[in-house]
Short mmCIF file of C-alpha atoms and ligand atoms in Angstrom, two decimals:
data_model
loop_
_atom_site.label_atom_id
_atom_site.label_comp_id
_atom_site.label_asym_id
_atom_site.label_seq_id
_atom_site.Cartn_x
_atom_site.Cartn_y
_atom_site.Cartn_z
CA UNK F 1 -16.22 33.12 6.13
CA UNK F 2 -13.12 34.92 4.88
CA UNK F 3 -9.71 33.87 6.20
CA UNK F 4 -8.29 36.33 8.73
CA UNK F 5 -5.07 38.21 8.15
CA UNK F 6 -3.43 35.94 10.76
CA UNK F 7 -4.59 32.77 9.04
CA UNK F 8 -3.58 34.08 5.67
CA UNK F 9 -0.18 35.22 6.89
CA UNK F 10 0.90 32.28 9.05
CA UNK F 11 -1.36 29.28 8.50
CA UNK F 12 -2.33 29.17 4.84
CA UNK F 13 1.13 29.63 3.35
CA UNK F 14 3.97 27.13 3.23
CA UNK F 15 7.08 26.24 1.29
CA UNK F 16 5.75 22.79 0.42
CA UNK F 17 2.28 21.29 0.44
CA UNK F 18 1.76 17.54 0.32
CA UNK F 19 -1.73 16.38 -0.62
CA UNK F 20 -2.67 12.97 0.79
CA UNK F 21 -1.78 11.51 4.18
CA UNK F 22 -1.11 7.88 3.24
CA UNK F 23 2.20 5.99 3.33
CA UNK F 24 3.55 7.97 0.39
CA UNK F 25 2.27 11.42 1.38
CA UNK F 26 3.58 11.21 4.95
CA UNK F 27 6.93 9.85 3.82
CA UNK F 28 7.20 12.47 1.06
CA UNK F 29 6.72 15.13 3.74
CA UNK F 30 9.41 13.45 5.87
CA UNK F 31 11.80 13.26 2.92
CA UNK F 32 11.18 16.95 2.21
CA UNK F 33 11.92 17.70 5.87
CA UNK F 34 15.27 15.89 5.62
CA UNK F 35 16.17 17.99 2.59
CA UNK F 36 14.75 21.27 3.93
CA UNK F 37 15.11 21.38 7.71
CA UNK F 38 13.89 24.95 8.08
CA UNK F 39 11.08 25.23 5.54
CA UNK F 40 7.36 25.02 6.25
CA UNK F 41 5.72 21.81 5.14
CA UNK F 42 1.95 21.40 5.27
CA UNK F 43 0.18 18.08 4.66
CA UNK F 44 -3.50 18.06 3.69
CA UNK F 45 -5.54 14.89 4.18
CA UNK F 46 -9.25 14.71 3.35
CA UNK F 47 -10.15 12.18 6.05
CA UNK F 48 -10.01 12.50 9.82
CA UNK F 49 -8.04 9.28 9.54
CA UNK F 50 -6.25 8.40 6.30
CA UNK F 51 -9.03 7.56 3.83
CA UNK F 52 -7.48 5.58 0.99
CA UNK F 53 -5.41 2.39 1.22
CA UNK F 54 -2.67 2.80 3.81
CA UNK F 55 -4.70 2.17 6.97
CA UNK F 56 -7.15 -0.19 5.25
CA UNK F 57 -4.76 -2.67 3.65
CA UNK F 58 -3.58 -6.13 4.68
CA UNK F 59 -0.16 -5.17 6.03
CA UNK F 60 1.91 -7.48 3.83
CA UNK F 61 5.47 -6.24 3.51
CA UNK F 62 5.85 -7.99 0.20
CA UNK F 63 8.18 -7.88 -2.76
CA UNK F 64 6.17 -10.08 -5.16
CA UNK F 65 5.04 -13.71 -5.18
CA UNK F 66 6.54 -16.38 -7.45
CA UNK F 67 3.67 -16.38 -9.96
CA UNK F 68 3.44 -12.59 -9.98
CA UNK F 69 7.14 -12.31 -10.72
CA UNK F 70 6.86 -14.99 -13.40
CA UNK F 71 4.09 -13.08 -15.14
CA UNK F 72 6.10 -9.84 -14.83
CA UNK F 73 9.18 -11.60 -16.25
CA UNK F 74 7.18 -12.60 -19.31
CA UNK F 75 5.73 -9.11 -19.69
CA UNK F 76 8.70 -6.89 -18.74
CA UNK F 77 11.91 -8.90 -18.99
CA UNK F 78 14.61 -9.65 -16.41
CA UNK F 79 16.19 -6.22 -15.96
CA UNK F 80 12.86 -4.47 -15.31
CA UNK F 81 11.75 -7.16 -12.84
CA UNK F 82 15.02 -6.97 -10.93
CA UNK F 83 14.77 -3.17 -10.79
CA UNK F 84 11.18 -3.32 -9.51
CA UNK F 85 11.91 -5.88 -6.79
CA UNK F 86 14.98 -3.86 -5.80
CA UNK F 87 12.83 -0.73 -5.29
CA UNK F 88 10.41 -2.64 -3.05
CA UNK F 89 13.25 -4.18 -1.06
CA UNK F 90 15.02 -0.82 -0.66
CA UNK F 91 11.73 0.87 0.30
CA UNK F 92 10.97 -1.74 2.93
CA UNK F 93 14.44 -1.31 4.45
CA UNK F 94 13.98 2.45 4.54
CA UNK F 95 10.57 2.18 6.20
CA UNK F 96 11.83 -0.21 8.89
CA UNK F 97 14.85 1.94 9.52
CA UNK F 98 12.77 5.11 9.72
CA UNK F 99 10.22 3.83 12.26
CA UNK F 100 11.69 0.72 13.88
CA UNK F 101 10.13 -2.74 13.80
CA UNK F 102 8.46 -2.44 17.22
CA UNK F 103 6.57 0.72 16.31
CA UNK F 104 5.09 -0.82 13.16
CA UNK F 105 4.52 -4.33 14.53
CA UNK F 106 6.87 -5.80 11.93
CA UNK F 107 7.05 -9.61 12.01
CA UNK F 108 9.59 -11.55 10.02
CA UNK F 109 7.36 -14.56 9.37
CA UNK F 110 8.02 -14.99 5.66
CA UNK F 111 5.81 -14.80 2.60
CA UNK F 112 4.19 -17.85 1.02
CA UNK F 113 2.29 -18.73 -2.12
CA UNK F 114 -0.29 -21.50 -2.39
CA UNK F 115 -0.28 -23.29 -5.73
CA UNK F 116 -3.12 -25.36 -7.13
CA UNK F 117 -0.86 -26.77 -9.87
CA UNK F 118 2.83 -27.64 -10.01
CA UNK F 119 3.82 -25.80 -13.23
CA UNK F 120 5.23 -22.65 -11.56
CA UNK F 121 7.69 -24.83 -9.61
CA UNK F 122 9.44 -25.62 -12.92
CA UNK F 123 10.50 -21.98 -13.17
CA UNK F 124 11.64 -21.37 -9.56
CA UNK F 125 15.29 -21.69 -10.62
CA UNK F 126 14.87 -19.02 -13.30
CA UNK F 127 13.31 -16.52 -10.85
CA UNK F 128 15.95 -17.22 -8.20
CA UNK F 129 18.69 -16.64 -10.77
CA UNK F 130 17.19 -13.26 -11.74
CA UNK F 131 16.91 -12.15 -8.09
CA UNK F 132 20.26 -13.52 -6.85
CA UNK F 133 22.23 -10.28 -7.49
CA UNK F 134 19.93 -8.56 -4.99
CA UNK F 135 19.56 -11.18 -2.26
CA UNK F 136 22.74 -13.29 -2.69
CA UNK F 137 20.75 -16.51 -2.22
CA UNK F 138 17.62 -18.29 -3.41
CA UNK F 139 14.46 -16.29 -2.70
CA UNK F 140 11.79 -18.91 -3.46
CA UNK F 141 11.78 -22.56 -2.40
CA UNK F 142 9.09 -25.24 -2.06
CA UNK F 143 7.97 -25.73 1.55
CA UNK F 144 6.57 -29.26 1.75
CA UNK F 145 6.75 -29.49 5.54
CA UNK F 146 4.93 -26.15 5.83
CA UNK F 147 2.22 -27.39 3.47
CA UNK F 148 1.63 -30.53 5.56
CA UNK F 149 1.56 -28.58 8.83
CA UNK F 150 -0.82 -25.86 7.63
CA UNK F 151 -3.67 -28.25 6.78
CA UNK F 152 -4.97 -26.25 3.81
CA UNK F 153 -7.67 -27.82 1.62
CA UNK F 154 -6.74 -30.60 -0.87
CA UNK F 155 -6.92 -28.14 -3.78
CA UNK F 156 -3.49 -26.84 -2.72
CA UNK F 157 -0.73 -28.89 -4.32
CA UNK F 158 2.36 -26.91 -3.29
CA UNK F 159 3.52 -24.15 -0.99
CA UNK F 160 6.38 -21.82 -1.93
CA UNK F 161 8.24 -19.84 0.72
CA UNK F 162 10.01 -16.50 0.47
CA UNK F 163 11.95 -15.70 3.68
CA UNK F 164 12.43 -12.05 2.72
CA UNK F 165 8.79 -11.06 3.16
CA UNK F 166 7.19 -10.00 6.41
CA UNK F 167 4.01 -8.43 7.74
CA UNK F 168 3.15 -5.45 9.89
CA UNK F 169 0.34 -3.66 11.69
CA UNK F 170 -0.95 -1.01 9.27
CA UNK F 171 -2.68 1.04 11.98
CA UNK F 172 0.46 1.25 14.06
CA UNK F 173 2.51 2.05 10.97
CA UNK F 174 0.27 4.98 10.05
CA UNK F 175 0.17 6.22 13.64
CA UNK F 176 3.97 6.07 13.87
CA UNK F 177 4.37 7.93 10.58
CA UNK F 178 1.96 10.67 11.64
CA UNK F 179 3.67 11.02 15.03
CA UNK F 180 7.10 11.26 13.41
CA UNK F 181 5.85 13.82 10.91
CA UNK F 182 4.35 15.95 13.69
CA UNK F 183 7.58 15.66 15.71
CA UNK F 184 9.48 16.88 12.65
CA UNK F 185 7.34 20.02 12.51
CA UNK F 186 5.19 18.96 9.58
CA UNK F 187 1.78 20.63 9.93
CA UNK F 188 -0.89 18.01 9.28
CA UNK F 189 -4.44 19.12 8.57
CA UNK F 190 -7.04 16.35 8.46
CA UNK F 191 -10.52 16.93 7.08
CA UNK F 192 -8.87 19.02 4.36
CA UNK F 193 -10.37 17.81 1.10
CA UNK F 194 -8.53 19.40 -1.81
CA UNK F 195 -11.03 20.37 -4.47
CA UNK F 196 -8.56 21.79 -7.01
CA UNK F 197 -5.00 22.97 -7.40
CA UNK F 198 -3.48 25.43 -9.83
CA UNK F 199 -0.08 26.87 -10.56
CA UNK F 200 0.65 30.47 -11.54
CA UNK F 201 2.50 33.61 -10.50
CA UNK F 202 5.35 31.62 -8.95
CA UNK F 203 3.17 29.63 -6.55
CA UNK F 204 0.78 26.72 -6.26
CA UNK F 205 -2.72 27.44 -4.95
CA UNK F 206 -4.54 24.55 -3.30
CA UNK F 207 -8.27 25.07 -2.85
CA UNK F 208 -10.06 23.24 -0.05
CA UNK F 209 -13.63 22.04 -0.50
CA UNK F 210 -16.27 23.25 1.95
CA UNK F 211 -17.98 26.35 3.19
CA UNK F 212 -14.87 28.21 4.27
CA UNK F 213 -13.34 28.08 0.78
CA UNK F 214 -9.79 28.17 2.14
CA UNK F 215 -6.85 28.36 -0.23
CA UNK F 216 -3.37 27.24 0.81
CA UNK F 217 -0.40 28.65 -1.08
CA UNK F 218 3.05 27.14 -1.44
CA UNK F 219 6.13 27.33 -3.62
CA UNK F 220 5.73 23.66 -4.51
CA UNK F 221 3.26 20.81 -4.03
CA UNK F 222 3.27 17.02 -4.14
CA UNK F 223 0.13 15.09 -5.02
CA UNK F 224 0.08 11.71 -3.25
CA UNK F 225 -3.58 10.79 -3.53
CA UNK F 226 -3.19 7.29 -5.00
CA UNK F 227 -6.46 5.77 -6.30
CA UNK F 228 -8.46 8.91 -5.54
CA UNK F 229 -6.22 10.93 -7.87
CA UNK F 230 -8.87 10.25 -10.53
CA UNK F 231 -11.19 12.72 -8.74
CA UNK F 232 -8.60 15.51 -8.47
CA UNK F 233 -6.60 14.95 -11.67
CA UNK F 234 -8.68 12.78 -14.00
CA UNK F 235 -6.19 13.07 -16.88
CA UNK F 236 -3.14 11.41 -15.34
CA UNK F 237 -4.45 7.91 -16.00
CA UNK F 238 -4.70 6.41 -12.50
CA UNK F 239 -7.74 4.19 -12.00
CA UNK F 240 -9.19 3.39 -8.58
CA UNK F 241 -9.39 -0.25 -7.54
CA UNK F 242 -11.38 -1.19 -4.48
CA UNK F 243 -10.06 -3.98 -2.28
CA UNK F 244 -12.26 -5.84 0.21
CA UNK F 245 -11.05 -7.53 3.36
CA UNK F 246 -12.39 -9.55 6.29
CA UNK F 247 -10.93 -10.59 9.64
CA UNK F 248 -12.07 -13.60 11.69
CA UNK F 249 -12.42 -14.09 15.40
CA UNK F 250 -9.27 -15.49 17.10
CA UNK F 251 -8.79 -19.16 16.17
CA UNK F 252 -7.00 -21.09 18.93
CA UNK F 253 -4.37 -23.40 17.45
CA UNK F 254 -4.25 -21.68 14.04
CA UNK F 255 -1.85 -24.06 12.28
CA UNK F 256 0.18 -21.53 10.22
CA UNK F 257 1.72 -18.06 10.49
CA UNK F 258 2.83 -15.58 7.83
CA UNK F 259 1.62 -13.76 4.72
CA UNK F 260 0.08 -15.94 1.99
CA UNK F 261 -0.62 -15.19 -1.67
CA UNK F 262 -2.95 -17.13 -3.92
CA UNK F 263 -4.03 -16.93 -7.55
CA UNK F 264 -1.34 -14.48 -8.77
CA UNK F 265 -1.95 -12.18 -5.82
CA UNK F 266 -5.69 -11.77 -6.48
CA UNK F 267 -6.25 -13.32 -3.03
CA UNK F 268 -4.13 -12.91 0.06
CA UNK F 269 -4.39 -13.91 3.70
CA UNK F 270 -2.27 -13.71 6.83
CA UNK F 271 -2.48 -14.24 10.53
CA UNK F 272 -3.03 -11.30 12.85
CA UNK F 273 -2.14 -12.99 16.11
CA UNK F 274 -4.56 -15.93 16.05
CA UNK F 275 -7.00 -14.26 13.66
CA UNK F 276 -7.09 -14.67 9.88
CA UNK F 277 -7.16 -11.57 7.69
CA UNK F 278 -8.28 -12.40 4.16
CA UNK F 279 -8.78 -10.16 1.15
CA UNK F 280 -8.94 -9.95 -2.63
CA UNK F 281 -11.35 -11.23 -5.25
CA UNK F 282 -11.33 -8.02 -7.30
CA UNK F 283 -10.94 -10.17 -10.42
CA UNK F 284 -14.49 -11.46 -9.88
CA UNK F 285 -15.95 -8.04 -10.64
CA UNK F 286 -13.32 -5.73 -12.14
CA UNK F 287 -15.87 -3.23 -13.37
CA UNK F 288 -17.78 -2.87 -10.09
CA UNK F 289 -14.52 -2.64 -8.15
CA UNK F 290 -13.15 0.20 -10.30
CA UNK F 291 -14.53 2.74 -7.87
CA UNK F 292 -13.55 5.09 -5.05
CA UNK F 293 -16.62 4.11 -3.03
CA UNK F 294 -15.65 2.28 0.17
CA UNK F 295 -18.44 -0.27 0.16
CA UNK F 296 -18.67 -4.05 0.49
CA UNK F 297 -20.33 -6.37 -2.01
CA UNK F 298 -22.00 -9.72 -1.47
CA UNK F 299 -20.24 -11.25 -4.51
CA UNK F 300 -16.77 -10.65 -3.14
CA UNK F 301 -17.48 -11.13 0.54
CA UNK F 302 -19.08 -14.53 -0.11
CA UNK F 303 -16.14 -15.54 -2.36
CA UNK F 304 -13.77 -14.66 0.48
CA UNK F 305 -15.84 -16.68 2.94
CA UNK F 306 -15.84 -19.67 0.57
CA UNK F 307 -12.08 -19.48 0.28
CA UNK F 308 -11.81 -19.32 4.05
CA UNK F 309 -14.03 -22.36 4.63
CA UNK F 310 -12.91 -24.51 1.70
CA UNK F 311 -9.16 -23.88 1.46
CA UNK F 312 -7.72 -21.91 4.35
CA UNK F 313 -9.51 -23.52 7.29
CA UNK F 314 -11.42 -26.44 5.75
CA UNK F 315 -14.15 -27.86 7.90
CA UNK F 316 -13.91 -25.27 10.70
CA UNK F 317 -16.70 -23.02 11.89
CA UNK F 318 -15.27 -19.51 12.12
CA UNK F 319 -17.01 -16.20 12.85
CA UNK F 320 -16.14 -13.09 10.84
CA UNK F 321 -15.65 -10.09 13.14
CA UNK F 322 -14.51 -7.28 10.81
CA UNK F 323 -15.12 -6.38 7.18
CA UNK F 324 -13.98 -3.29 5.29
CA UNK F 325 -12.77 -1.99 1.97
CA UNK F 326 -10.07 0.42 0.83
CA UNK F 327 -9.10 2.02 -2.46
CA UNK F 328 -5.90 1.24 -4.35
CA UNK F 329 -4.71 2.94 -7.52
CA UNK F 330 -3.56 1.30 -10.75
CA UNK F 331 -1.78 2.75 -13.76
CA UNK F 332 -2.33 1.02 -17.11
CA UNK F 333 1.21 -0.43 -17.25
CA UNK F 334 1.25 -1.23 -13.49
CA UNK F 335 4.34 0.98 -13.16
CA UNK F 336 4.89 3.79 -10.63
CA UNK F 337 4.37 7.37 -11.78
CA UNK F 338 6.75 9.84 -10.19
CA UNK F 339 6.95 12.94 -12.32
CA UNK F 340 6.51 16.68 -12.45
CA UNK F 341 3.02 17.60 -13.64
CA UNK F 342 4.17 21.20 -14.04
CA UNK F 343 7.13 23.31 -12.85
CA UNK F 344 6.00 23.22 -9.23
CA UNK F 345 3.69 20.23 -8.85
CA UNK F 346 4.88 16.62 -8.60
CA UNK F 347 2.89 13.41 -8.62
CA UNK F 348 4.06 10.61 -6.34
CA UNK F 349 2.14 7.47 -7.20
CA UNK F 350 3.63 4.10 -7.11
CA UNK F 351 2.00 1.30 -5.58
CA UNK F 352 -0.33 -0.58 -7.85
CA UNK F 353 -1.56 -2.65 -4.95
CA UNK F 354 1.79 -3.15 -3.20
CA UNK F 355 2.70 0.06 -1.45
CA UNK F 356 3.87 -0.94 1.99
CA UNK F 357 7.35 -1.86 0.79
CA UNK F 358 7.60 0.42 -2.23
CA UNK F 359 6.17 3.56 -0.60
CA UNK F 360 9.36 4.86 0.99
CA UNK F 361 11.24 4.66 -2.29
CA UNK F 362 8.51 6.49 -4.21
CA UNK F 363 8.39 9.16 -1.49
CA UNK F 364 12.15 9.74 -1.71
CA UNK F 365 11.91 10.18 -5.48
CA UNK F 366 8.93 12.52 -5.22
CA UNK F 367 10.70 14.75 -2.69
CA UNK F 368 13.83 14.78 -4.85
CA UNK F 369 11.80 16.01 -7.84
CA UNK F 370 10.56 19.02 -5.86
CA UNK F 371 13.89 19.93 -4.25
C1 FAD P 401 -7.71 -3.77 0.82
C2 FAD P 401 -6.29 -3.43 0.49
C3 FAD P 401 -5.27 -4.31 0.83
C4 FAD P 401 -3.94 -4.00 0.54
N1 FAD P 401 -2.97 -4.81 1.01
C5 FAD P 401 -1.66 -4.46 0.84
C6 FAD P 401 -0.65 -5.22 1.41
O1 FAD P 401 -0.89 -6.17 2.14
N2 FAD P 401 0.64 -4.87 1.15
C7 FAD P 401 0.95 -3.81 0.36
O2 FAD P 401 2.12 -3.54 0.12
N3 FAD P 401 -0.01 -3.04 -0.16
C8 FAD P 401 -1.30 -3.33 0.07
N4 FAD P 401 -2.29 -2.54 -0.43
C9 FAD P 401 -1.89 -1.35 -1.20
C10 FAD P 401 -1.30 -0.29 -0.29
O3 FAD P 401 -2.12 -0.09 0.83
C11 FAD P 401 -1.15 1.00 -1.10
O4 FAD P 401 -0.33 0.73 -2.22
C12 FAD P 401 -0.54 2.12 -0.29
O5 FAD P 401 -1.18 2.27 0.94
C13 FAD P 401 -0.61 3.38 -1.09
O6 FAD P 401 -0.20 4.47 -0.30
P1 FAD P 401 -0.50 5.92 -0.80
O7 FAD P 401 0.02 6.86 0.23
O8 FAD P 401 -0.05 6.09 -2.20
O9 FAD P 401 -2.07 6.00 -0.91
P2 FAD P 401 -3.28 6.11 0.17
O10 FAD P 401 -3.00 5.36 1.40
O11 FAD P 401 -4.50 5.74 -0.59
O12 FAD P 401 -3.27 7.60 0.52
C14 FAD P 401 -3.83 8.60 -0.28
C15 FAD P 401 -4.46 9.59 0.67
O13 FAD P 401 -4.86 10.73 -0.07
C16 FAD P 401 -6.05 11.22 0.50
N5 FAD P 401 -6.73 12.00 -0.53
C17 FAD P 401 -7.22 11.58 -1.70
N6 FAD P 401 -7.76 12.60 -2.37
C18 FAD P 401 -7.60 13.70 -1.60
C19 FAD P 401 -7.95 15.08 -1.75
N7 FAD P 401 -8.59 15.51 -2.86
N8 FAD P 401 -7.65 15.94 -0.77
C20 FAD P 401 -6.99 15.51 0.35
N9 FAD P 401 -6.64 14.22 0.55
C21 FAD P 401 -6.94 13.33 -0.42
C22 FAD P 401 -6.82 9.95 0.87
O14 FAD P 401 -7.80 10.21 1.82
C23 FAD P 401 -5.71 9.04 1.34
O15 FAD P 401 -5.55 9.04 2.74
C24 FAD P 401 -3.62 -2.81 -0.16
C25 FAD P 401 -4.64 -1.91 -0.49
C26 FAD P 401 -5.96 -2.21 -0.17
C27 FAD P 401 -7.04 -1.24 -0.52
#
């Protein structure tokens, strides 16, 4: 079916096209709207609902756990670590300001890390010193009372608290972003799977997969497709990384609240009301999990269940009520990529597994590149 004159003239052309309707794509569109109040902005998302990471994640509003920051300090040095944490912190502030805490179910319950050995505690002072210019106080401190109260398994030797982390409801966040974008006149098309994009003749042409063979045209385009970028633009060096999650039934009397990291961030769990959401374990099968396929595997799901029964809620019978997976994206150096791919096409990729906080900052930079 050919597009009609009307479709061609008024629906398939825009000033800006954003590809990908996750946290970064929607916020890039909103940033473009702030800079260009009168121009037409079209957002193309392949799923009926977002179909990558943003509505399938764990909802941690995190800036980095103690052991993650320690390993980054060793790899990147103090200035780079401070700059990275600052971007996450700034992004989180921007997100909360944009949507409001109620709309996104933001809860200021703190972030925690469970340690099976005491060595990282020796370097708490060093990390706090590096982060003090940003927060004006210590970020990490041992939480012995919290450890006693939470009744984790005996493998856990220490608990470290970070009061600057929080958690939110990822479904409500994505719904609020989509509603705000629509209210700002951003035209969102779901079920629009971009098969290819090309630049030439002073425009970008974005070809949609499917029988209708529609092509959108715009002066500029932003690609915000995260882990699935490897299918559209295989050369930019972003690898997919599947993450698997489970959620339990409500557990009356759950003895802890907040967002918890374990094993350098390879495992994470939090409360959702009285339920436990638990995810991670990608390090058990890196090769299998380097995929865009949203499937579950027995290896990882049973590792998560073991963690639940042996460490998080030892000795309790708990039913699992939800399981799912989502796809993250990773660059080789774990750094964001915000750059022009050509004169009129920008890539906005940033999250490397931690996009809730960082997303707004990456979106602002991506929109600035195109403006
Ligand atoms: C299981 C899991 C748990 C996580 N937990 C957390 C957490 O607790 N805290 C945190 O900060 N981060 C977490 N993350 C990471 C975080 O969700 C991501 O960093 C963030 O959502 C990335 O946002 P994005 O907009 O870049 O990508 P996405 O949300 O992946 O959005 C990309 C969008 O592009 C669309 N798309 C892709 N290709 C095309 C195409 N060809 N045409 C049209 N559309 C296309 C996809 O359908 C998708 O909706 C987690 C991720 C996963 C998978």
